[in-house]
XYZ file of C-alpha atoms in Angstrom:
182
model
C 20.961 -3.234 -10.549
C 21.782 -0.606 -7.941
C 21.208 2.020 -10.640
C 17.725 0.669 -11.461
C 15.157 3.474 -11.627
C 12.329 1.725 -13.461
C 9.844 2.488 -10.669
C 10.623 6.189 -11.004
C 11.011 6.450 -14.767
C 8.282 4.011 -15.879
C 5.916 3.516 -12.926
C 3.044 1.056 -13.021
C 0.475 2.812 -10.871
C 1.341 5.475 -8.305
C 4.774 7.037 -8.430
C 7.372 6.027 -5.877
C 7.169 8.635 -3.068
C 10.962 8.992 -2.788
C 14.128 8.472 -4.785
C 14.722 4.761 -5.546
C 17.344 3.025 -3.414
C 17.651 -0.620 -4.492
C 18.589 -2.883 -1.574
C 19.783 -6.447 -2.110
C 22.763 -8.742 -1.532
C 24.018 -11.153 -4.206
C 27.038 -13.241 -5.110
C 27.519 -16.059 -7.604
C 28.864 -18.213 -4.730
C 25.843 -17.856 -2.410
C 24.128 -21.176 -1.694
C 21.129 -19.778 0.212
C 18.734 -17.182 -1.161
C 16.417 -15.223 1.104
C 13.639 -14.180 -1.267
C 11.773 -11.432 0.538
C 9.120 -8.843 -0.223
C 10.542 -5.292 -0.296
C 12.643 -3.096 1.977
C 10.901 -1.244 4.802
C 11.643 2.263 6.063
C 14.646 1.274 8.210
C 16.172 -0.796 5.436
C 15.608 2.049 2.968
C 17.499 4.351 5.344
C 20.365 1.910 5.996
C 20.717 0.502 2.485
C 21.282 -2.953 3.996
C 18.682 -5.771 3.887
C 16.799 -6.758 7.045
C 18.338 -4.128 9.371
C 15.164 -4.040 11.424
C 13.292 -6.218 13.947
C 12.068 -8.438 11.088
C 15.694 -9.161 10.277
C 16.433 -9.977 13.917
C 13.584 -12.484 13.927
C 14.560 -13.970 10.554
C 18.166 -14.484 11.696
C 16.858 -16.144 14.879
C 14.617 -18.425 12.797
C 17.606 -19.339 10.632
C 19.907 -19.824 13.626
C 22.589 -17.520 12.179
C 24.395 -14.450 13.442
C 24.669 -11.150 11.586
C 28.144 -11.929 10.239
C 26.883 -15.116 8.592
C 23.662 -13.506 7.370
C 25.491 -10.614 5.723
C 28.225 -12.761 4.164
C 27.205 -12.371 0.519
C 29.508 -15.229 -0.475
C 27.141 -17.538 1.426
C 23.758 -15.863 1.431
C 21.902 -13.863 -1.228
C 19.051 -11.552 -0.234
C 16.779 -10.803 -3.171
C 13.484 -9.029 -2.448
C 10.594 -9.064 -4.915
C 10.914 -5.289 -5.038
C 14.361 -3.720 -4.682
C 13.115 -0.425 -3.260
C 10.971 0.651 -0.321
C 7.501 1.036 -1.899
C 6.192 3.610 0.587
C 3.337 3.337 3.074
C -0.434 3.304 2.897
C -2.727 5.720 4.763
C -2.509 3.550 7.922
C 1.294 3.588 7.949
C 1.728 0.002 6.754
C 4.306 -0.757 4.083
C 2.852 -1.045 0.605
C 3.351 -4.271 -1.358
C 6.414 -4.645 -3.581
C 6.345 -2.515 -6.728
C 4.912 -4.271 -9.790
C 7.689 -3.015 -12.073
C 10.473 -5.009 -10.434
C 9.822 -8.744 -10.916
C 9.117 -8.727 -14.673
C 12.076 -6.441 -15.314
C 14.807 -8.308 -13.471
C 13.845 -11.217 -11.218
C 14.336 -14.217 -13.528
C 17.541 -12.712 -14.922
C 18.984 -12.073 -11.456
C 18.042 -15.509 -10.090
C 19.723 -17.071 -13.149
C 22.946 -15.292 -12.110
C 22.960 -17.202 -8.795
C 24.053 -20.675 -9.981
C 25.139 -22.019 -6.579
C 21.763 -21.540 -4.829
C 20.610 -24.788 -3.204
C 17.994 -23.372 -0.811
C 15.476 -20.564 -1.278
C 13.696 -19.206 1.789
C 10.548 -17.697 0.260
C 9.571 -15.077 2.839
C 5.975 -13.908 2.511
C 3.224 -14.469 -0.023
C 4.719 -12.345 -2.830
C 7.977 -14.303 -2.919
C 6.100 -17.571 -2.505
C 3.856 -16.806 -5.458
C 6.830 -16.111 -7.722
C 9.081 -18.971 -6.574
C 6.371 -21.603 -6.180
C 3.915 -20.796 -8.949
C 1.176 -23.452 -8.834
C 2.689 -25.040 -5.701
C 1.705 -21.954 -3.693
C -1.471 -22.485 -1.704
C -4.516 -20.243 -1.545
C -3.272 -18.732 1.709
C -0.026 -18.202 3.574
C -1.077 -20.834 6.117
C -1.772 -23.390 3.400
C 1.530 -22.691 1.655
C 3.722 -22.687 4.765
C 1.846 -25.724 6.083
C 2.872 -27.666 2.961
C 6.563 -26.863 3.457
C 7.671 -30.524 3.478
C 5.906 -31.334 0.209
C 7.150 -28.097 -1.358
C 10.746 -28.750 -0.277
C 10.619 -32.229 -1.812
C 9.106 -30.955 -5.084
C 11.488 -28.063 -5.762
C 15.049 -27.731 -7.029
C 16.638 -25.728 -5.641
C 14.744 -26.520 -2.456
C 12.200 -23.817 -1.587
C 10.999 -23.419 1.995
C 8.069 -21.009 2.445
C 8.135 -18.784 5.531
C 5.748 -16.141 6.833
C 7.172 -12.652 6.857
C 9.013 -12.203 10.190
C 7.271 -8.873 10.850
C 5.538 -8.130 14.154
C 2.382 -7.907 12.037
C 2.465 -11.706 11.867
C 2.641 -12.263 15.644
C -1.027 -13.319 15.698
C -0.383 -15.775 12.840
C 2.561 -17.238 14.760
C 0.405 -17.658 17.892
C -2.327 -19.397 15.860
C 0.193 -21.686 14.165
C 2.585 -22.991 16.855
C 3.517 -25.906 14.565
C 5.584 -23.429 12.505
C 8.222 -22.870 15.182
C 7.957 -26.422 16.534
C 8.277 -28.258 13.203
C 9.825 -26.027 10.558
C 12.466 -23.959 12.324
C 15.912 -25.436 13.071
């Protein structure tokens, strides 16, 4: 998977603005899967998932330290798009590349037999992992976390993306930190 170049060699839409650098963390023994969106600029540079403020916030939400988070024997990190997709004209990260999920997602998830909990981070991961259980909005989906957790196996818990761009959402939805986080 680290050699994947589908977004460069067979792009759907605009070409990737840089050389692909797939970033993920997997192990057949991992029991938790963080299903994210796509690497950002810092993660693209480091080659390690969530090495940015979003990762700091996500680890705080999970109540784990870096050593636990990066222990691939315990925790898989599988974004919807392996590579940093680039930025739009305003400097915001583009959505995950469309080539990635159909090419590898189901196959890769099937190689993680010990997963008991999926943290579906952001709307793209929620759409893929929840299908018809995903709501019409992030708020609707995350708000139904109890019902979703009870209806899924492995258990899926939807989370907003931990980016600073969601600070306003977090302020408008204080129930998220009060009820859902450990």
